[in-house]
PDB file of C-alpha atoms and ligand atoms in Angstrom:
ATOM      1  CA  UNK S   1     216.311  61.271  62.825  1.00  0.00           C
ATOM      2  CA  UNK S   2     219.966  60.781  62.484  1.00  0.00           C
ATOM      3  CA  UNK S   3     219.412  57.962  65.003  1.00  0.00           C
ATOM      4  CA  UNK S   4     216.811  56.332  63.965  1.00  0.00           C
ATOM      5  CA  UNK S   5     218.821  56.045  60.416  1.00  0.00           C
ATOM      6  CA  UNK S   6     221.497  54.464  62.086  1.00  0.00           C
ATOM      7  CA  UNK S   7     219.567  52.145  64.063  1.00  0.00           C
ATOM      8  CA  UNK S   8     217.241  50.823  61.546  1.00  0.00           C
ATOM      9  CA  UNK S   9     219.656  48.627  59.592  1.00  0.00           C
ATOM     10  CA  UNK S  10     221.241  47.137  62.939  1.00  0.00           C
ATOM     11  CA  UNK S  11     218.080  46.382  63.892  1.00  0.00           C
ATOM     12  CA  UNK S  12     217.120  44.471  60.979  1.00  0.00           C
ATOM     13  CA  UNK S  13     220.585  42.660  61.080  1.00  0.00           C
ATOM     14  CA  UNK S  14     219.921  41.567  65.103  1.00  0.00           C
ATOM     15  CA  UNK S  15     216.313  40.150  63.221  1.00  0.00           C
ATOM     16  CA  UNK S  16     217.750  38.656  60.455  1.00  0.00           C
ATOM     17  CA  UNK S  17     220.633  36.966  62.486  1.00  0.00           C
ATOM     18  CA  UNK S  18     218.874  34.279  64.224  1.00  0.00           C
ATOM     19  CA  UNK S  19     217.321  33.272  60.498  1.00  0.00           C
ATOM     20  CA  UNK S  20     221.162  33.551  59.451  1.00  0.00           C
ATOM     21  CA  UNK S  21     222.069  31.027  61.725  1.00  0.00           C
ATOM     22  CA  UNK S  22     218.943  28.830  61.211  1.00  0.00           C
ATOM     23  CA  UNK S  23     219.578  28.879  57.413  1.00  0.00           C
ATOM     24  CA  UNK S  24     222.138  25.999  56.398  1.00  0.00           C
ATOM     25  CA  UNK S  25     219.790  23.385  58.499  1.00  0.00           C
ATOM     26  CA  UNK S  26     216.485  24.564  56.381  1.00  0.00           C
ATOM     27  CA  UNK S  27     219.096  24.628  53.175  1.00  0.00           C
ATOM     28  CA  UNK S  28     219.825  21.174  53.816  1.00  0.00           C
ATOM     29  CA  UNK S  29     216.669  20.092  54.396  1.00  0.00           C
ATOM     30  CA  UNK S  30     215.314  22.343  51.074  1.00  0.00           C
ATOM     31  CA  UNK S  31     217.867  20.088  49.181  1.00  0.00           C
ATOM     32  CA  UNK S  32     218.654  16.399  51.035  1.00  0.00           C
ATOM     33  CA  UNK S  33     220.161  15.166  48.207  1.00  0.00           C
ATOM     34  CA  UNK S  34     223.456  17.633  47.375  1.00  0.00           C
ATOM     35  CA  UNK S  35     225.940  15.473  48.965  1.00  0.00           C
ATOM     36  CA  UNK S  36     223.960  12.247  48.594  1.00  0.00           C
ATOM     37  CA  UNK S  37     226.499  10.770  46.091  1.00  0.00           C
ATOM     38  CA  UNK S  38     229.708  11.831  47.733  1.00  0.00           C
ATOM     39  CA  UNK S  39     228.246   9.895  50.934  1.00  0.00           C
ATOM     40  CA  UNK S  40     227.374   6.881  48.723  1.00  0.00           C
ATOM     41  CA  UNK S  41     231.051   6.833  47.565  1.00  0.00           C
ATOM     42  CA  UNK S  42     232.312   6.766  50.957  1.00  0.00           C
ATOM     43  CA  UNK S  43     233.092  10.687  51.444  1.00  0.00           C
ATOM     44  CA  UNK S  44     236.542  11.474  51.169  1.00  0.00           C
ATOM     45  CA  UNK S  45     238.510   8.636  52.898  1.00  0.00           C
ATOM     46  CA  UNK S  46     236.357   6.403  50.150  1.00  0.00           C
ATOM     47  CA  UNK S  47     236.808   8.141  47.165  1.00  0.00           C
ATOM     48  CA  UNK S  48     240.761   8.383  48.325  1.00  0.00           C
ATOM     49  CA  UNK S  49     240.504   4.657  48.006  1.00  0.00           C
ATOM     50  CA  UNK S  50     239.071   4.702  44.551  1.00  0.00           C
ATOM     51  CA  UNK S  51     241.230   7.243  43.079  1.00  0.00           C
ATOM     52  CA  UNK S  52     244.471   5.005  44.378  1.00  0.00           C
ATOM     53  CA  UNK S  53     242.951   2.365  42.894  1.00  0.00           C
ATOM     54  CA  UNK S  54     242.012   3.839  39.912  1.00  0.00           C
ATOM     55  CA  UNK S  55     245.792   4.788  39.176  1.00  0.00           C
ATOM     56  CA  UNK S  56     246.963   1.324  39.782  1.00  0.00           C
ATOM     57  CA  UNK S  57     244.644  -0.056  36.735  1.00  0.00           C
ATOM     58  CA  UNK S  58     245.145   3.263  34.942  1.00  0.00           C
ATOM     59  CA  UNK S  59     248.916   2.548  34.888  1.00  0.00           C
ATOM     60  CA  UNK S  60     248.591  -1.236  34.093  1.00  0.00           C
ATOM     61  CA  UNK S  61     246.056  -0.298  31.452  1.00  0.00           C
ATOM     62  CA  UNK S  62     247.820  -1.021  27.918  1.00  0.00           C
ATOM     63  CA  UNK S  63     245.363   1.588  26.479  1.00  0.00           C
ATOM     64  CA  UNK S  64     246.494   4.410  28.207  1.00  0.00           C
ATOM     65  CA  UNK S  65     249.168   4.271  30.249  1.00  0.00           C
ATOM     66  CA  UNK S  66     251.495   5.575  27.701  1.00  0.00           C
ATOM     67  CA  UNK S  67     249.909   9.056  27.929  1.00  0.00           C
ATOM     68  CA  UNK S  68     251.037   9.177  31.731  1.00  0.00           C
ATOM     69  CA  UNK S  69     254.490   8.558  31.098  1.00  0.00           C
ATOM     70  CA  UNK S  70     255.593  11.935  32.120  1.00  0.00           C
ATOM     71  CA  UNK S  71     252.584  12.683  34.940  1.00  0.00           C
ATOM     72  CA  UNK S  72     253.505  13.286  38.407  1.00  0.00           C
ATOM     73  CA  UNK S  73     251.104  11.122  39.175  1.00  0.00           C
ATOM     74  CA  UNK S  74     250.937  12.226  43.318  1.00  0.00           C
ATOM     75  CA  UNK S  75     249.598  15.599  41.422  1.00  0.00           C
ATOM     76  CA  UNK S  76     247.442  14.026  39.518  1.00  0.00           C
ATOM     77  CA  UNK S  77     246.134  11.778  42.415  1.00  0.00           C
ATOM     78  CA  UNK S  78     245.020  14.365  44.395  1.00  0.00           C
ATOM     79  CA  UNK S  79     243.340  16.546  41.621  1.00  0.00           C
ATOM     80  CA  UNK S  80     241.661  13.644  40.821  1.00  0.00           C
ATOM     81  CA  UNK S  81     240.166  13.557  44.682  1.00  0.00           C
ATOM     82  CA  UNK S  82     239.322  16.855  44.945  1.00  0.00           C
ATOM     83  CA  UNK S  83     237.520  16.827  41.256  1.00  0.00           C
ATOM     84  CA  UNK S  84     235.440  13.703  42.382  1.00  0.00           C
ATOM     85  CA  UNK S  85     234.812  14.984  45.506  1.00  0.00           C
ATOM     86  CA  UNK S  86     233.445  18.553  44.406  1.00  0.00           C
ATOM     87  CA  UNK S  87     231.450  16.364  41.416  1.00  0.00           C
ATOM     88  CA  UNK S  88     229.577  14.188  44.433  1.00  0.00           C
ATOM     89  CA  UNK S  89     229.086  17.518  45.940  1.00  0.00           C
ATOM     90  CA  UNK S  90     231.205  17.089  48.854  1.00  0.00           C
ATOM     91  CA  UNK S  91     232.647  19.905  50.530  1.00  0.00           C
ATOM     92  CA  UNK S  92     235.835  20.550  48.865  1.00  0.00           C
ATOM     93  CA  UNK S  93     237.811  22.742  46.180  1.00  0.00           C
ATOM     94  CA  UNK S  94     239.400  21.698  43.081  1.00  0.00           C
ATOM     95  CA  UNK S  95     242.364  23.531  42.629  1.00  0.00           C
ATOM     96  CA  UNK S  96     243.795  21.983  39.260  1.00  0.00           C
ATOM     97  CA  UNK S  97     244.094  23.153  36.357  1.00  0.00           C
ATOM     98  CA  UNK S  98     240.867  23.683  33.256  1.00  0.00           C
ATOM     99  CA  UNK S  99     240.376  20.518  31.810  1.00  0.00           C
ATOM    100  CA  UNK S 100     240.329  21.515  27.754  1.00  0.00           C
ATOM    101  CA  UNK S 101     243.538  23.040  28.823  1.00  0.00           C
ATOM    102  CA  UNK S 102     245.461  20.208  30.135  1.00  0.00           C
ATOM    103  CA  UNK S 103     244.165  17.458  28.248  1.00  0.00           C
ATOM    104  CA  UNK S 104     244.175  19.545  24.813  1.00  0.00           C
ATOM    105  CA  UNK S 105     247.706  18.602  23.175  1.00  0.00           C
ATOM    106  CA  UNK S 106     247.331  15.092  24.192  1.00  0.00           C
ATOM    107  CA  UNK S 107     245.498  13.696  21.049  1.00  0.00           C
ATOM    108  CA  UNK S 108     243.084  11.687  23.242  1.00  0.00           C
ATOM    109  CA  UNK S 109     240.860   9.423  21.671  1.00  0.00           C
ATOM    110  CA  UNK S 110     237.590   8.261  22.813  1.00  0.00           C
ATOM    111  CA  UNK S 111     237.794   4.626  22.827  1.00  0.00           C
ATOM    112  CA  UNK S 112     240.793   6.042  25.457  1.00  0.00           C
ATOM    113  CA  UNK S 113     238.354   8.244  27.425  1.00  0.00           C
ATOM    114  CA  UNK S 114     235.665   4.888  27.629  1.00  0.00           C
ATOM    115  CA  UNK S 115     238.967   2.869  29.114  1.00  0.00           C
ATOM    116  CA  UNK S 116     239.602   5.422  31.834  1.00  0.00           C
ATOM    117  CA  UNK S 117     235.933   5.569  32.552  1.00  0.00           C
ATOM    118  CA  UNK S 118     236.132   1.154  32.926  1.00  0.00           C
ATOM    119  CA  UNK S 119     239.046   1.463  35.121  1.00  0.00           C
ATOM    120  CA  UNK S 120     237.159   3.950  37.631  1.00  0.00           C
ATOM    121  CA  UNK S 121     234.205   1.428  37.338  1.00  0.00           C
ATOM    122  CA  UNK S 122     236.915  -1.722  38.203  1.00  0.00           C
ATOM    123  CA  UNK S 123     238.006   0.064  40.744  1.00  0.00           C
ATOM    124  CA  UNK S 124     234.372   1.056  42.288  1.00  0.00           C
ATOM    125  CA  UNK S 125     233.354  -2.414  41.914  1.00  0.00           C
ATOM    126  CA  UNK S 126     236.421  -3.362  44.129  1.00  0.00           C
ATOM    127  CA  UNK S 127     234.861  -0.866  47.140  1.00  0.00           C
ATOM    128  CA  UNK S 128     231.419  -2.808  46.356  1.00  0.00           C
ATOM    129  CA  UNK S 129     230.045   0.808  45.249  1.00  0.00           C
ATOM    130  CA  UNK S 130     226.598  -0.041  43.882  1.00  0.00           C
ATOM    131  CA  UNK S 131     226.290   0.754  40.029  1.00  0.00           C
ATOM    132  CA  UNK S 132     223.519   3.060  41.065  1.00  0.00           C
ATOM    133  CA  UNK S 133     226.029   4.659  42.509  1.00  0.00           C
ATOM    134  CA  UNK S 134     228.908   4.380  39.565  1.00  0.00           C
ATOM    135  CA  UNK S 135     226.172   5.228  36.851  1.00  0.00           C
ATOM    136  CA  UNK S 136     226.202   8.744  38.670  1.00  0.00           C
ATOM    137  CA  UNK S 137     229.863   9.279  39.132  1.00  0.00           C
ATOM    138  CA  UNK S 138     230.367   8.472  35.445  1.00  0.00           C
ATOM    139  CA  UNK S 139     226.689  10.379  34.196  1.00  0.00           C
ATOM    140  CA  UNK S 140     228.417  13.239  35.944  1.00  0.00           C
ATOM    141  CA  UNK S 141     232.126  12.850  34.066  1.00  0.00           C
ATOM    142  CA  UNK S 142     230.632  12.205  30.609  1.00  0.00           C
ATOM    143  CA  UNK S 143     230.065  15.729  29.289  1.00  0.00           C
ATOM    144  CA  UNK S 144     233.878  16.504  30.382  1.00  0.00           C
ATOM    145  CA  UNK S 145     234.414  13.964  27.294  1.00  0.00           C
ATOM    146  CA  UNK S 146     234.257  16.900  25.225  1.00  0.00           C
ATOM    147  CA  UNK S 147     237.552  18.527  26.604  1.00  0.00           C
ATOM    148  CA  UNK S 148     239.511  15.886  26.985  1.00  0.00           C
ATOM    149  CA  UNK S 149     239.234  13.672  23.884  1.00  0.00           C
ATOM    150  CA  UNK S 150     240.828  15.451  20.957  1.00  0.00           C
ATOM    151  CA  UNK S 151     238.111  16.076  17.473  1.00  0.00           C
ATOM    152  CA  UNK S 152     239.341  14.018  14.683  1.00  0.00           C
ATOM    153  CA  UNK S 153     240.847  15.781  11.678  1.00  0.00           C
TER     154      UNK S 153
HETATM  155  C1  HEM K   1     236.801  11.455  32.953  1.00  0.00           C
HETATM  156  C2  HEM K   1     238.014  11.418  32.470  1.00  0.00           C
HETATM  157  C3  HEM K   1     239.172  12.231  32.982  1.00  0.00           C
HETATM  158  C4  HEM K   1     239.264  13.077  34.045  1.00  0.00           C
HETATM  159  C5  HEM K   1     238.172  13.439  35.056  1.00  0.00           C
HETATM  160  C6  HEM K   1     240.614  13.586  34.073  1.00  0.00           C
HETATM  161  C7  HEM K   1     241.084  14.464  35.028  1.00  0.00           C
HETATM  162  C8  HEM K   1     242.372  14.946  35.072  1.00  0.00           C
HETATM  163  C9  HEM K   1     242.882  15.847  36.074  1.00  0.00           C
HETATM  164  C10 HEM K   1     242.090  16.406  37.236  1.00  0.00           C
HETATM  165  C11 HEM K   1     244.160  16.105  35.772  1.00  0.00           C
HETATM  166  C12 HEM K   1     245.137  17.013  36.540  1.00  0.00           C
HETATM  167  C13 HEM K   1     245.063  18.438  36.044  1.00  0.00           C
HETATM  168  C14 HEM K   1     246.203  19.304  36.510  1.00  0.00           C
HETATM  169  O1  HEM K   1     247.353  18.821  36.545  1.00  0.00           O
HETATM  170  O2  HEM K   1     245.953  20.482  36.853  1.00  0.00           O
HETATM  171  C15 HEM K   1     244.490  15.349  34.584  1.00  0.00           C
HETATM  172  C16 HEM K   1     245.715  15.321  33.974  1.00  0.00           C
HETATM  173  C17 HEM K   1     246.067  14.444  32.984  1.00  0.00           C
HETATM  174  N1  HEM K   1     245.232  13.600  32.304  1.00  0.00           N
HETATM  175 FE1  HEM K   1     243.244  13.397  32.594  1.00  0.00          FE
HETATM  176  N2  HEM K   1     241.310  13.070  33.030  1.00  0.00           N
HETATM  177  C18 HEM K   1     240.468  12.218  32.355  1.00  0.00           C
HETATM  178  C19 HEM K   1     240.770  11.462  31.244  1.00  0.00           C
HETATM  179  C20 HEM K   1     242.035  11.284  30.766  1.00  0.00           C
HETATM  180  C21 HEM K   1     242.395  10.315  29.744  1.00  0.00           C
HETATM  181  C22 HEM K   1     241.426   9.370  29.042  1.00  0.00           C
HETATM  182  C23 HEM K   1     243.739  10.438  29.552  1.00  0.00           C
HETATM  183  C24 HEM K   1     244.660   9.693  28.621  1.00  0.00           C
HETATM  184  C25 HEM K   1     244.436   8.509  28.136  1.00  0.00           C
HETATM  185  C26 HEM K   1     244.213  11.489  30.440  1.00  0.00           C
HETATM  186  C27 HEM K   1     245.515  11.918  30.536  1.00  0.00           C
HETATM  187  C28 HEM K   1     245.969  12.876  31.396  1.00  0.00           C
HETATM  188  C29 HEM K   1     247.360  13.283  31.500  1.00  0.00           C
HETATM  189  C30 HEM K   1     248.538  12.716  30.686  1.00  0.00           C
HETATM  190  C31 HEM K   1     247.426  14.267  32.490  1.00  0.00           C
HETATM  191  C32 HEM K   1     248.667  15.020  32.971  1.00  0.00           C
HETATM  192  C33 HEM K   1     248.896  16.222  32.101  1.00  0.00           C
HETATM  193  C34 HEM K   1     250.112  17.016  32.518  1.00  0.00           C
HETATM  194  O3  HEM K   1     250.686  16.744  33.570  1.00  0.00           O
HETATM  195  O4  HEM K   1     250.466  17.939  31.778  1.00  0.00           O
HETATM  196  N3  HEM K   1     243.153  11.985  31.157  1.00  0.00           N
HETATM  197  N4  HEM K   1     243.387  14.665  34.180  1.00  0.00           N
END
């Protein structure tokens, strides 16, 4: 009895292992479309591109680039790529810090957030991204608007 006990639960792990093994091929093919838009942005060697970019007009931008005076902005370019790249649903990890958190004391304001937002788009445009393709980068930035711009008094 002892035996059988033991050998029960192996024996369902030796069954279930083959279906382990089978299972990220059915996952992907229960949902196609997880890492559709981080392929459409060129995985990470493109969105690399478009965050470099994206700095370059960021720090030209009259608008805004007073806020980044004191950024390290090699810190901020790489938080950037992982945050896109886990948004597009590619297979990384951001490992910044909470966005309310580090955007809070900046007194943000929104027509600020919508320049940021244009300068990603200028700088999709320039890796002929399709705006198919933009519209969902930026649908899936917009509710972060929230914790970055700063409520009015
Ligand atoms: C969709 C819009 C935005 C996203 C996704 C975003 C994302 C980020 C990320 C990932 C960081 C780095 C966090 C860390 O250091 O752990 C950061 C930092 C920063 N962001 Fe944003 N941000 C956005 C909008 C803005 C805007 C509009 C401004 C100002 C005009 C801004 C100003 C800053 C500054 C100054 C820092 C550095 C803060 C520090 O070093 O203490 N951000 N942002």
């Amino acid at each position: 009895m002892r035996h059988t006990a033991l050998y029960q639960p192996l024996a369902a792990l030796f069954i279930s292992l083959p279906l382990l093994v089978a299972a990220p091929a059915s996952h992907a093919q229960a949902n196609p479309d997880a890492s559709a838009l981080y392929q459409a942005l060129g995985n990470q060697a493109g969105i690399g591109l478009i965050v470099d970019d994206l700095i370059v007009l960021v720090l030209a931008d009259a608008r805004i680039k007073d806020s980044f005076k004191e950024t390290n902005i090699k810190r901020l370019s790489q938080l950037l790529k992982e945050q896109f790249c886990v948004l597009s649903g590619g297979p990384c990890k951001y490992t910044g810090d909470d966005m309310k958190l580090v955007h809070d004391k900046l007194g943000i304001t929104a027509s600020q957030f919508n320049a940021l937002a244009e300068d990603l788009q200028i700088a999709m445009d320039k890796h002929q991204i399709p705006t198919s393709t933009q519209n969902k980068l930026i649908a899936k930035l917009a509710p972060m608007k929230r914790d970055i711009v700063t409520p009015k008094m």
